[in-house]
Coordinates of C-alpha atoms in Angstrom, one line a residue:
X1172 CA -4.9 -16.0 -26.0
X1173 CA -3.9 -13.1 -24.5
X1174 CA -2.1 -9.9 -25.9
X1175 CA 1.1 -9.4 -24.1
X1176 CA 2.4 -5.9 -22.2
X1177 CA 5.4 -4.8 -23.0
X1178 CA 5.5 -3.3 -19.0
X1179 CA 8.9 -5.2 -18.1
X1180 CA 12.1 -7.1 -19.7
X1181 CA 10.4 -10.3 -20.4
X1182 CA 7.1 -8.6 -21.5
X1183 CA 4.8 -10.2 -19.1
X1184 CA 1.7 -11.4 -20.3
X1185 CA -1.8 -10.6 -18.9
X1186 CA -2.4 -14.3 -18.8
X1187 CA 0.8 -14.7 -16.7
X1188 CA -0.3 -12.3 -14.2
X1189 CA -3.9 -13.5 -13.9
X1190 CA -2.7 -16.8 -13.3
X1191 CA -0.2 -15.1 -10.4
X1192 CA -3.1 -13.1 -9.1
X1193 CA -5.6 -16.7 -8.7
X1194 CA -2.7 -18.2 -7.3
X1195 CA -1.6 -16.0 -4.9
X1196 CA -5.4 -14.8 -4.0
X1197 CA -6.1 -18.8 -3.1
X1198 CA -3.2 -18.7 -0.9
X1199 CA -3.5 -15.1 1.2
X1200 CA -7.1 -15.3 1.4
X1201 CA -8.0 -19.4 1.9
X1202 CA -11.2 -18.1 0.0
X1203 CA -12.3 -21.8 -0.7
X1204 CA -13.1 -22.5 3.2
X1205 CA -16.9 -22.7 4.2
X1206 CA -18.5 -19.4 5.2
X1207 CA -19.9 -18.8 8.1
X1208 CA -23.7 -18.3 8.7
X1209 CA -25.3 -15.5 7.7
X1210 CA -28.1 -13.9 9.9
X1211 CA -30.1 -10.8 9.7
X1212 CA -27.8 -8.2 10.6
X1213 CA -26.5 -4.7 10.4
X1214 CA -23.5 -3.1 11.8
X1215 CA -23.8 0.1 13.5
X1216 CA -20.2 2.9 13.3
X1217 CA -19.5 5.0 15.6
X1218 CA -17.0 8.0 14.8
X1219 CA -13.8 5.7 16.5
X1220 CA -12.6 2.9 18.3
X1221 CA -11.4 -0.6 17.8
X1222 CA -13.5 -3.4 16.0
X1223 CA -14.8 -5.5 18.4
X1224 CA -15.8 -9.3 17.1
X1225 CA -19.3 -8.4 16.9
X1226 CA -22.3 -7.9 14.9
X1227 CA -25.8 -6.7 15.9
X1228 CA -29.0 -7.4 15.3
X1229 CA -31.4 -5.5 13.5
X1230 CA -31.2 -2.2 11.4
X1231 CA -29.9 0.9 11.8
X1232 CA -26.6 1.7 10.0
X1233 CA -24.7 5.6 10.5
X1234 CA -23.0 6.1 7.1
X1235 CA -19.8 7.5 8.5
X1236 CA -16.7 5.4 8.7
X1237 CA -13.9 6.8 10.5
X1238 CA -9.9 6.0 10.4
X1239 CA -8.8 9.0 12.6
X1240 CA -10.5 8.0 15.9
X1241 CA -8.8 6.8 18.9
X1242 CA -7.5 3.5 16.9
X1243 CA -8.0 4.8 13.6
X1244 CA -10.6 3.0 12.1
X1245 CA -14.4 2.5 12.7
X1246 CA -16.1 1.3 14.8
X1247 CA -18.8 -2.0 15.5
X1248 CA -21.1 -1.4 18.2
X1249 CA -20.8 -4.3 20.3
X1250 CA -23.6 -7.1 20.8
X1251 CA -23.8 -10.4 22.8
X1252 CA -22.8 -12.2 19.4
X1253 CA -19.2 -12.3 18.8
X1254 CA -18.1 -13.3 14.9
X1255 CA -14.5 -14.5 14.3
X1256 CA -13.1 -12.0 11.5
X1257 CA -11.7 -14.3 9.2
X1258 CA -15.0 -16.1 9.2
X1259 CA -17.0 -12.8 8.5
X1260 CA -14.3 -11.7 6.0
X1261 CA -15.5 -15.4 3.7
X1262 CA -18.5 -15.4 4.4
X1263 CA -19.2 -12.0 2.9
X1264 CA -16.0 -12.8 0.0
X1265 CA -18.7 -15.6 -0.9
X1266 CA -21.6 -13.2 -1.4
X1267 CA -21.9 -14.1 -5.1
X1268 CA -21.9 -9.5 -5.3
X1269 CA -18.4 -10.3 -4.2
X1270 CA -16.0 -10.4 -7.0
X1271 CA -12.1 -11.0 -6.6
X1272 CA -11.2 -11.6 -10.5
X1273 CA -11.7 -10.2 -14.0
X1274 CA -14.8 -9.6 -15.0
X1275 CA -15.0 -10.8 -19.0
X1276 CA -12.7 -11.5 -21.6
X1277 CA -13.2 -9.0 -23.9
X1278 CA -13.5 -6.3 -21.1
X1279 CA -10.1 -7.6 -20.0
X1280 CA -9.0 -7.4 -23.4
X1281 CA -9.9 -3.7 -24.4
X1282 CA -8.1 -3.1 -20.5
X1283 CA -5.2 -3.8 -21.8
X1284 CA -4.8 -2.4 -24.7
X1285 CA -5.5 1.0 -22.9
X1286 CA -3.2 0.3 -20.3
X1287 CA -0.5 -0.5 -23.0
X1288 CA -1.4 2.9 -24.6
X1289 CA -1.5 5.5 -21.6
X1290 CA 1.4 3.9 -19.1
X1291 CA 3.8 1.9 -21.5
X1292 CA 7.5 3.6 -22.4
X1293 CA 9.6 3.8 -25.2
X1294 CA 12.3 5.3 -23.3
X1295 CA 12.1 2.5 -20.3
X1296 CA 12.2 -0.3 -23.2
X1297 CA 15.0 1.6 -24.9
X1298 CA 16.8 1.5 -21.4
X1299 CA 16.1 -2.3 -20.6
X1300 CA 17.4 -3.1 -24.0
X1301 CA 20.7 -1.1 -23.0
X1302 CA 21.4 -2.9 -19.7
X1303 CA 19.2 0.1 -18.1
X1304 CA 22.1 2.7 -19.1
X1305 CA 21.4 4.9 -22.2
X1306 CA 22.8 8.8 -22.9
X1307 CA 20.6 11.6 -24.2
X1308 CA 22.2 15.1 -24.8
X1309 CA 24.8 15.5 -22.2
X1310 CA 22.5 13.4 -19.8
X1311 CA 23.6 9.4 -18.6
X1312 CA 20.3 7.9 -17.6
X1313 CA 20.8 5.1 -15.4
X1314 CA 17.9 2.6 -14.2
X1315 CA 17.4 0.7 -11.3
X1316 CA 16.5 -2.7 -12.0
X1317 CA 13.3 -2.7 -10.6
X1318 CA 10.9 0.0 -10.7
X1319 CA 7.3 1.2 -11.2
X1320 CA 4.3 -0.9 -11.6
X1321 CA 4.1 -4.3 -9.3
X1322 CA 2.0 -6.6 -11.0
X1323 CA -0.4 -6.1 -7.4
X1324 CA -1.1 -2.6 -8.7
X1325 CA -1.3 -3.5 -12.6
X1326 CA -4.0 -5.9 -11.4
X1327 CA -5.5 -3.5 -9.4
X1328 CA -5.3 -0.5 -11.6
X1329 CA -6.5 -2.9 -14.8
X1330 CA -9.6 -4.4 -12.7
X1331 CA -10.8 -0.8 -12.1
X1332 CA -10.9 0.3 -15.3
X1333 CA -12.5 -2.9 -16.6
X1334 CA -15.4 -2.2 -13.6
X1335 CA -16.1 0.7 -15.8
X1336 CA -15.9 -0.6 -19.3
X1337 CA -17.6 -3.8 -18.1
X1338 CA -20.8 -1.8 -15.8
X1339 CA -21.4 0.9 -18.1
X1340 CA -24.2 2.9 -16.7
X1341 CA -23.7 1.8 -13.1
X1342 CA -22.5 3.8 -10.5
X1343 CA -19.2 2.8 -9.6
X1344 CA -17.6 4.1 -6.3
X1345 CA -14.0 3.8 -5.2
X1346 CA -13.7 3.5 -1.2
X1347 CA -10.0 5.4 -1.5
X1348 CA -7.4 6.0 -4.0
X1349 CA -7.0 3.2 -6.0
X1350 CA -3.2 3.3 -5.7
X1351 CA -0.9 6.3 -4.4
X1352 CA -0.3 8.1 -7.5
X1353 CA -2.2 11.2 -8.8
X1354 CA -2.1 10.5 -12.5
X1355 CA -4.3 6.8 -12.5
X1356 CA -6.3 8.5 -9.7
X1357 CA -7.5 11.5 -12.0
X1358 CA -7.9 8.9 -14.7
X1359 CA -10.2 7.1 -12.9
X1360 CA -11.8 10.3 -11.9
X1361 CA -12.3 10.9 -15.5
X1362 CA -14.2 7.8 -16.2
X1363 CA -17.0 8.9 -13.7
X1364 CA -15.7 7.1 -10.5
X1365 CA -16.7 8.6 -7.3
X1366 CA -13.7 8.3 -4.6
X1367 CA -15.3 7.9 -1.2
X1368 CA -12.4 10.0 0.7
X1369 CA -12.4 10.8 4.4
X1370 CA -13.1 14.0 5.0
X1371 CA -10.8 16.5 7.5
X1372 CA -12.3 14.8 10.2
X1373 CA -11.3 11.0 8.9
X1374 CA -14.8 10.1 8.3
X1375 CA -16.0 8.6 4.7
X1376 CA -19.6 9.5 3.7
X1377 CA -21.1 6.2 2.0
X1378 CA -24.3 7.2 2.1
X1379 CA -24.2 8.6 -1.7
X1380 CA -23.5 4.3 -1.9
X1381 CA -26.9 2.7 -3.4
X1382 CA -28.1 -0.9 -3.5
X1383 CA -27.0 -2.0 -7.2
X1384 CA -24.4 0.2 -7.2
X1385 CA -20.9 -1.3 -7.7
X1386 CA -18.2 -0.3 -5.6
X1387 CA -14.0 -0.9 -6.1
X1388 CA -11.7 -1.7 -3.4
X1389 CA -8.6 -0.3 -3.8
X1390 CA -4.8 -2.3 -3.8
X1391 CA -4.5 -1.4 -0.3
X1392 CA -7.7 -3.5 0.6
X1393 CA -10.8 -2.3 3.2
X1394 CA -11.3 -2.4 6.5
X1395 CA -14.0 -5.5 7.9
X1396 CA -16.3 -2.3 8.8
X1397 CA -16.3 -1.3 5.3
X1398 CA -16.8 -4.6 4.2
X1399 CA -19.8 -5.5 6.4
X1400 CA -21.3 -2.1 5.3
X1401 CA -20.7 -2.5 1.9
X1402 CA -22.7 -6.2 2.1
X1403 CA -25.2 -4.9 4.2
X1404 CA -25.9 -2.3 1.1
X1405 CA -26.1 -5.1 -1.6
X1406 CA -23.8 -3.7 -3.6
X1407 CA -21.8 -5.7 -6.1
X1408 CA -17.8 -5.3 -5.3
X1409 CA -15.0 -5.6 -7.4
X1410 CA -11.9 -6.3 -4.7
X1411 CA -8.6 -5.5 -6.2
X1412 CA -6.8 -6.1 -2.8
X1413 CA -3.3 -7.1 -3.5
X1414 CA -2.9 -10.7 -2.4
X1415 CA 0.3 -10.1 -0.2
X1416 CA -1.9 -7.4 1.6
X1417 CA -4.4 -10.6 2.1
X1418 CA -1.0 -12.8 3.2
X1419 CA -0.9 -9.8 5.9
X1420 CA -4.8 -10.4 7.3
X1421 CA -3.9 -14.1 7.3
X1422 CA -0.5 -13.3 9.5
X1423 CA -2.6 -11.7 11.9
X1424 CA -5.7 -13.7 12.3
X1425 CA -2.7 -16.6 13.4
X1426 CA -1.7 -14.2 15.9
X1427 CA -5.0 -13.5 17.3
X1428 CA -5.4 -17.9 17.3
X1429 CA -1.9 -18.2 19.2
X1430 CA -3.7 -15.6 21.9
X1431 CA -1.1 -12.9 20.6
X1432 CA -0.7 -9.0 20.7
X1433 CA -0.1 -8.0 16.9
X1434 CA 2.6 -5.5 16.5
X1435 CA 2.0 -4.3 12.9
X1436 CA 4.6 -1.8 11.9
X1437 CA 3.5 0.6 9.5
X1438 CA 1.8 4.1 9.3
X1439 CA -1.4 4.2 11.5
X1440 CA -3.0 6.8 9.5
X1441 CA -2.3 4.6 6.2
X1442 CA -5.5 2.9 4.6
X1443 CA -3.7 -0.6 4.2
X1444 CA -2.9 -0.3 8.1
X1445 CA -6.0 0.7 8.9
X1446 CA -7.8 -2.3 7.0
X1447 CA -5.2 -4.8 8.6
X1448 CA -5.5 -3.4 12.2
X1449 CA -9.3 -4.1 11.5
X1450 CA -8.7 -7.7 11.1
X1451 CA -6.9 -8.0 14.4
X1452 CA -7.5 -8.5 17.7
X1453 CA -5.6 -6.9 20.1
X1454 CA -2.7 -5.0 18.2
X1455 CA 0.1 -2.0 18.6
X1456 CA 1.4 -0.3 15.1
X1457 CA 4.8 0.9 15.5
X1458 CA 6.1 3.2 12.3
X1459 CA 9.4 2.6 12.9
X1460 CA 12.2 1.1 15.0
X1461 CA 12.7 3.8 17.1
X1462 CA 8.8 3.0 18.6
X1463 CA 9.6 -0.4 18.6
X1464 CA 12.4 0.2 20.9
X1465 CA 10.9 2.3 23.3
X1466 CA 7.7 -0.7 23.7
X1467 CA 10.8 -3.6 23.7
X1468 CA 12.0 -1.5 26.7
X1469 CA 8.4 -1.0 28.3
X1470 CA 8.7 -4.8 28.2
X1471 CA 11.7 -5.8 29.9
X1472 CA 11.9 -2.4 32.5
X1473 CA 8.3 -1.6 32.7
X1474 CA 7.6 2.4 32.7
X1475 CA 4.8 4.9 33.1
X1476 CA 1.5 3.3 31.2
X1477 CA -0.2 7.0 31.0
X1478 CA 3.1 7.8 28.9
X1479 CA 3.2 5.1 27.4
X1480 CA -0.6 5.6 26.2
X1481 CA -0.1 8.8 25.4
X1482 CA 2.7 7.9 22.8
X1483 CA 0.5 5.4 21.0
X1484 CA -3.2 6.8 21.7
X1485 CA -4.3 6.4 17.7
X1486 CA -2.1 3.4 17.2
X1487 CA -3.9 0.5 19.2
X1488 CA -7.0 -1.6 19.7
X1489 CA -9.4 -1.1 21.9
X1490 CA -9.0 -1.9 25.5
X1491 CA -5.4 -2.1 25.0
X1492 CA -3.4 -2.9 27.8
X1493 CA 0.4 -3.0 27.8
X1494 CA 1.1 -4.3 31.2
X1495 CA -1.5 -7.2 30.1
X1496 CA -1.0 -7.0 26.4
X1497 CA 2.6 -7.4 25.5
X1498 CA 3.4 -10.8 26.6
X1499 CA 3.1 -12.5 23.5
X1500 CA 3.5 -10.9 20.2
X1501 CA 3.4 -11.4 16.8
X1502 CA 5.0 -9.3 14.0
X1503 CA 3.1 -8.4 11.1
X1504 CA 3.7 -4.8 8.5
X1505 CA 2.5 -2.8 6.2
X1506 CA 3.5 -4.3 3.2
X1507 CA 5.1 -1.1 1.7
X1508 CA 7.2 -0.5 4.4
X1509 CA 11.2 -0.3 4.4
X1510 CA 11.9 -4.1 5.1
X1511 CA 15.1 -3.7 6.6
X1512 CA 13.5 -2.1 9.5
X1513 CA 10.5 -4.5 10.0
X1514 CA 13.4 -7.1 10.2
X1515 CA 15.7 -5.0 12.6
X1516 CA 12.2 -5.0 14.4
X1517 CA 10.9 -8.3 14.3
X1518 CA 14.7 -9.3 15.6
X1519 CA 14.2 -6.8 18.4
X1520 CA 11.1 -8.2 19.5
X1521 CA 12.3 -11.7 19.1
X1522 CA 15.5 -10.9 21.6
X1523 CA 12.9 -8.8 24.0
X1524 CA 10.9 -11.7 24.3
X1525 CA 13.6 -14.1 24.8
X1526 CA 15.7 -12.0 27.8
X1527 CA 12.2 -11.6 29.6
X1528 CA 10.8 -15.0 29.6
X1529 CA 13.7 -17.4 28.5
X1530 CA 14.4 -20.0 25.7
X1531 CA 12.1 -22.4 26.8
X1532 CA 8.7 -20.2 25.7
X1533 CA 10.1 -18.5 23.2
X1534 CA 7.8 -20.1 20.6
X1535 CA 5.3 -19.3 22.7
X1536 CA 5.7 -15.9 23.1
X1537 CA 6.9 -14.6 19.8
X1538 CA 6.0 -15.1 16.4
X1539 CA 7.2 -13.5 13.0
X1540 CA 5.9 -14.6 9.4
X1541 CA 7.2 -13.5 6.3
X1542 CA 5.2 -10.8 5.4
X1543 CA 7.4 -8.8 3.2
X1544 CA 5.8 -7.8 -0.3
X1545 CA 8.5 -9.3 -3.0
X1546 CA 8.4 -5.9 -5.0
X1547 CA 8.7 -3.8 -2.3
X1548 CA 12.0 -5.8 -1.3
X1549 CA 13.2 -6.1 -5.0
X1550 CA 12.8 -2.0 -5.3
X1551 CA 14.5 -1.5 -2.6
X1552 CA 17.5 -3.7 -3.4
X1553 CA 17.6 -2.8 -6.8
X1554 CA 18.2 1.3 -5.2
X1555 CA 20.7 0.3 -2.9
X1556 CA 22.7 -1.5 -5.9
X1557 CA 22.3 1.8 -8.3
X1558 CA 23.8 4.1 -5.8
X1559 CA 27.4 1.9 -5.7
X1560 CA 27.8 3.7 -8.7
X1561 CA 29.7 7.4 -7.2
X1562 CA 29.2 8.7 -10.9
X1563 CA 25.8 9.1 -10.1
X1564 CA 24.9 13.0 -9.1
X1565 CA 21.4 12.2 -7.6
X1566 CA 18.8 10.2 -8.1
X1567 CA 15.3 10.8 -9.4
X1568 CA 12.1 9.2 -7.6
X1569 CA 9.0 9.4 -9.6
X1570 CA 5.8 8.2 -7.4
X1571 CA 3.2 9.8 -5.5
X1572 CA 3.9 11.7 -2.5
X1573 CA 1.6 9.8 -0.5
X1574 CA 3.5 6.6 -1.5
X1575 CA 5.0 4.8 1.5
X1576 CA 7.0 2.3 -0.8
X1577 CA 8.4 5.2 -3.1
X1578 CA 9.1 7.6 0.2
X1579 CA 11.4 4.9 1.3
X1580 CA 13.3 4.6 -2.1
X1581 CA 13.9 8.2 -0.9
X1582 CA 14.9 7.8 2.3
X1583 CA 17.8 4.6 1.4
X1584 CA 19.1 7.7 -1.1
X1585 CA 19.5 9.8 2.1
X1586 CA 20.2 7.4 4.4
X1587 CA 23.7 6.5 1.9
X1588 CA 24.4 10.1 1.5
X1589 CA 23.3 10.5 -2.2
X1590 CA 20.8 13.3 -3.4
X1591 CA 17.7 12.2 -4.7
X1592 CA 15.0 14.4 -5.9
X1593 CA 11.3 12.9 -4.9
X1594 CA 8.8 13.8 -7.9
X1595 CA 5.1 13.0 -8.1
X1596 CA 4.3 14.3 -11.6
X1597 CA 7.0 15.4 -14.4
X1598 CA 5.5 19.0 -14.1
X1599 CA 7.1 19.1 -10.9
X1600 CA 10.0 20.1 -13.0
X1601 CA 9.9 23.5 -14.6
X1602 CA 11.2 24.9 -17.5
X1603 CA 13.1 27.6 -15.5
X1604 CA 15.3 24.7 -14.2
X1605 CA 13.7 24.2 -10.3
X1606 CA 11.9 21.0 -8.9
X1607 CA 9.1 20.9 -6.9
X1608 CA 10.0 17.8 -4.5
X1609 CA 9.2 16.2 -1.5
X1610 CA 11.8 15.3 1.3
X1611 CA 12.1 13.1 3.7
X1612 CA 10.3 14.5 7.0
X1613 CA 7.4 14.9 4.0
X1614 CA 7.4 18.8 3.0
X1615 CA 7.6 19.9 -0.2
X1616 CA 10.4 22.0 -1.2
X1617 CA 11.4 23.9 -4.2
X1618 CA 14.9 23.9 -5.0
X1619 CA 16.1 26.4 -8.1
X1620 CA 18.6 25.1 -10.7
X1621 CA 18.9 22.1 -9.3
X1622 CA 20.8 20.5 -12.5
X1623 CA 24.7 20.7 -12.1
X1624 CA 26.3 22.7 -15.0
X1625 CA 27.7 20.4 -17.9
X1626 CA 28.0 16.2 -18.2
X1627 CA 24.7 14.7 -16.1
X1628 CA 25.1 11.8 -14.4
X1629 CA 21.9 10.6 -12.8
X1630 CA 19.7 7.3 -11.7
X1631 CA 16.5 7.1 -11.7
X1632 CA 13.4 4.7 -10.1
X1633 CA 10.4 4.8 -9.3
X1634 CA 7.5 3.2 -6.8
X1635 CA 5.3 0.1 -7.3
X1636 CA 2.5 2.8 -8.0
X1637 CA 4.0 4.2 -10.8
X1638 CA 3.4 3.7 -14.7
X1639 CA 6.2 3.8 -16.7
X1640 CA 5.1 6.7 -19.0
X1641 CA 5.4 9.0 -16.0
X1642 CA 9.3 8.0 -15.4
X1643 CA 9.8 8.6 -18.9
X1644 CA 7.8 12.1 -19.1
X1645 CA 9.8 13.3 -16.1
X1646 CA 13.2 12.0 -17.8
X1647 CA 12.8 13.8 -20.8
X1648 CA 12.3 16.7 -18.7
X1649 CA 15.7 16.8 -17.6
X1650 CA 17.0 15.8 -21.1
X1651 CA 15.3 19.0 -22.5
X1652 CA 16.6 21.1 -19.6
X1653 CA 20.1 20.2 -20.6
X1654 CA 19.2 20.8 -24.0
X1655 CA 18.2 24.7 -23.0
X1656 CA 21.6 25.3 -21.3
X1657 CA 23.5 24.4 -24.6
X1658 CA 21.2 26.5 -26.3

């Protein structure tokens, strides 16, 4: 029997999302399927490049990982033994080190009591209870609904704080943020975790990583470099890869069977783009439709290929060729992306392929799978539906800055014409009535008195990396601001 979370309307039980988590972990990843061989090995990184489907011989490992390079991830020296990816990626998910679940039952159990206690809300309760409208002070709070915390990054978030409760005198390493958000990350800083962050140059340093030692992978999964260094180490992993990031890998590996160019859009620089490029092929990440357009147009007209390598030089695999490479393609994303756009582009793509080689290869030459996380989708819909209210003056955004899923919440505010104010932390507003935000193109602005005088009308939400306490704690903000001016 599990003690249920009062996170959502419905209070959703652990047990409910452990049972979603196997589920969906069984499907993404096909973990049941026979590993491959293992052989002596050791994988060798070099400061950039593509992943080649190789593996040497032998030892001698650098500790650097890169994800700046010229493709943005590390990588494996080549050898005269090629490894399919998805292969390599069970065989070392079978290493009985290799740990994909919870870790004990009354580990899991004390996890969520303290996750009930730090990132539960009164407030955001109080609000569901209301049909997500309640009025403090002058203030109308309006919530979108669907907000904050998936259950991806409450699974992941939960499984790293039981690693620590559960390997008590272990090392434990992190190989990035856990999730986007400052908050949980200092948390987890607090509990002794080490966070194995690139450096300026993009390079992680794992060689403070011993054998024994147990190391997390974050929500936005690792790259198959990591993964094959991390298992050449011995250490014991706890994966908390979301499972639609998995469904992602999967999406790719078919392209790479069906002798297909991936085009992944998504951030090239991001980790979860990073680790999915590294399970492809031959791929091209596009952030946006505005790229996609300009390689749909390389397509059909042709162009200059120095330009064209130029635009794209951190955004491909290695030996990527676009007069030879971008005559079948398959669509795949990052899963935080805005998902009207990877629609608009996979729709591109699809009509690209079809004016340049006809109906009759169509199926042959393009392919799109679902890949669109559910919670990104239902975030983003549940935004768009808040602002048809034109009572609303803006719109508050709590999530980290370095969220791609909670920049996008921004960007449909501005893309409707309604203000919205992006907040990391509630400290970003100040008691002398300015917020520290972030915009759209990414800077961070401070705008004074930025509450209207009088009746406040406002909506708020808040990324899938978010916990509900730090909506609330930025609400109340706001409520007490309104407070001062009556004062």
């Amino acid at each position: 029997v599990t003690r249920k979370m009062d996170m959502r309307a419905g209070e959703r039980s652990w047990a409910r999302t452990s049972v979603l988590c196997l589920g969906m972990a069984a499907v993404a990843s096909a973990a049941g399927a026979s590993p491959a061989a293992a052989a002596p090995r050791t994988t060798a990184f070099a400061a950039s490049g593509a992943v080649p489907s190789a593996r040497t011989v032998g030892l001698g490992l650098r500790q650097g990982v890169s994800r700046a390079g010229r493709s943005a991830v590390g990588k494996v020296l080549m050898s005269s033994t090629e490894v399919d990816k998805r292969a390599e990626r069970r065989r070392i998910i079978s290493n009985p080190n290799f740990n994909r679940n919870f870790l004990g039952k009354d580990t899991k159990e004390e996890v969520e009591g303290m996750m009930v206690e730090e990132f539960t809300s009164d407030l955001v309760k109080e609000l569901i209870d209301q049909s997500y409208v309640i009025e403090r002070d002058d203030v109308t709070i309006k919530l979108a609904k669907s907000y904050g915390f998936c259950w991806g990054v409450e699974r992941a978030v939960a499984m790293a704080y039981e690693a620590r409760n559960f390997y008590k005198t272990e090392k434990i390493h992190i190989t990035n943020e856990i999730i986007h958000n400052p908050g949980v990350n200092k948390r987890l800083k607090d509990m002794q975790i080490n966070f194995i962050n690139p450096d300026s140059s993009g390079v992680k340093d794992f060689s403070v990583v011993e054998k024994g030692d147990v190391v997390v992978l974050p929500a936005f999964g690792a790259s198959l470099e990591e993964m094959q260094l991390l298992d050449d180490k011995g250490v014991r992993i706890v994966d908390t890869t979301c499972p639609w990031v998995s469904k992602v890998w999967n999406a790719v590996d078919t392209h790479k069977k069906k002798d297909m160019t991936s085009i992944i859009h998504g951030k090239y620089s991001h980790e979860e783009s990073i680790a999915t490029a590294s399970f492809a092929e031959i791929y091209l990440i596009v952030k946006d439709l505005e790229e996609a357009e300009y390689v749909a147009n390389y397509i059909i007209n042709g162009g200059s290929k120095e330009e064209f390598m130029k635009k794209f030089a951190n955004a491909h695999s290695k030996g990527f060729d676009p007069e030879v490479h971008l005559k079948k393609v398959g669509i795949a994303n990052q899963t935080t992306m805005f998902k009207d756009e990877t629609k608009a582009i996979a729709k591109l793509f699809e009509r690209t392929m079809l004016k340049k080689y006809g109906p009759e290869t169509l199926t042959d030459n393009f392919l799109a799978l679902d890949t669109i996380c559910d919670a990104t989708q239902e975030r983003q819909d549940a935004i768009i539906e808040l602002i048809e209210d034109k009572s609303i003056d803006f719109v508050l955004v709590v999530g980290g800055w370095d969220s791609s899923n909670t920049g996008h919440l921004l960007e449909i505010c501005h893309l409707n014409n309604v203000k919205g104010y992006h907040v990391d932390m509630a400290d970003r507003i100040t008691a002398d009535g300015s917020i520290e935000h972030r915009k759209i193109d990414g800077t961070i602005e401070v705008t004074k008195n930025f509450l209207p005088k009088g009746a406040l009308n406002i909506g708020v939400t808040s990324g899938a990396s978010t916990p509900d306490a730090y909506m609330q704690d930025a609400i109340e903000r706001i409520v007490m601001l309104k407070k001062l001016e009556k004062a």
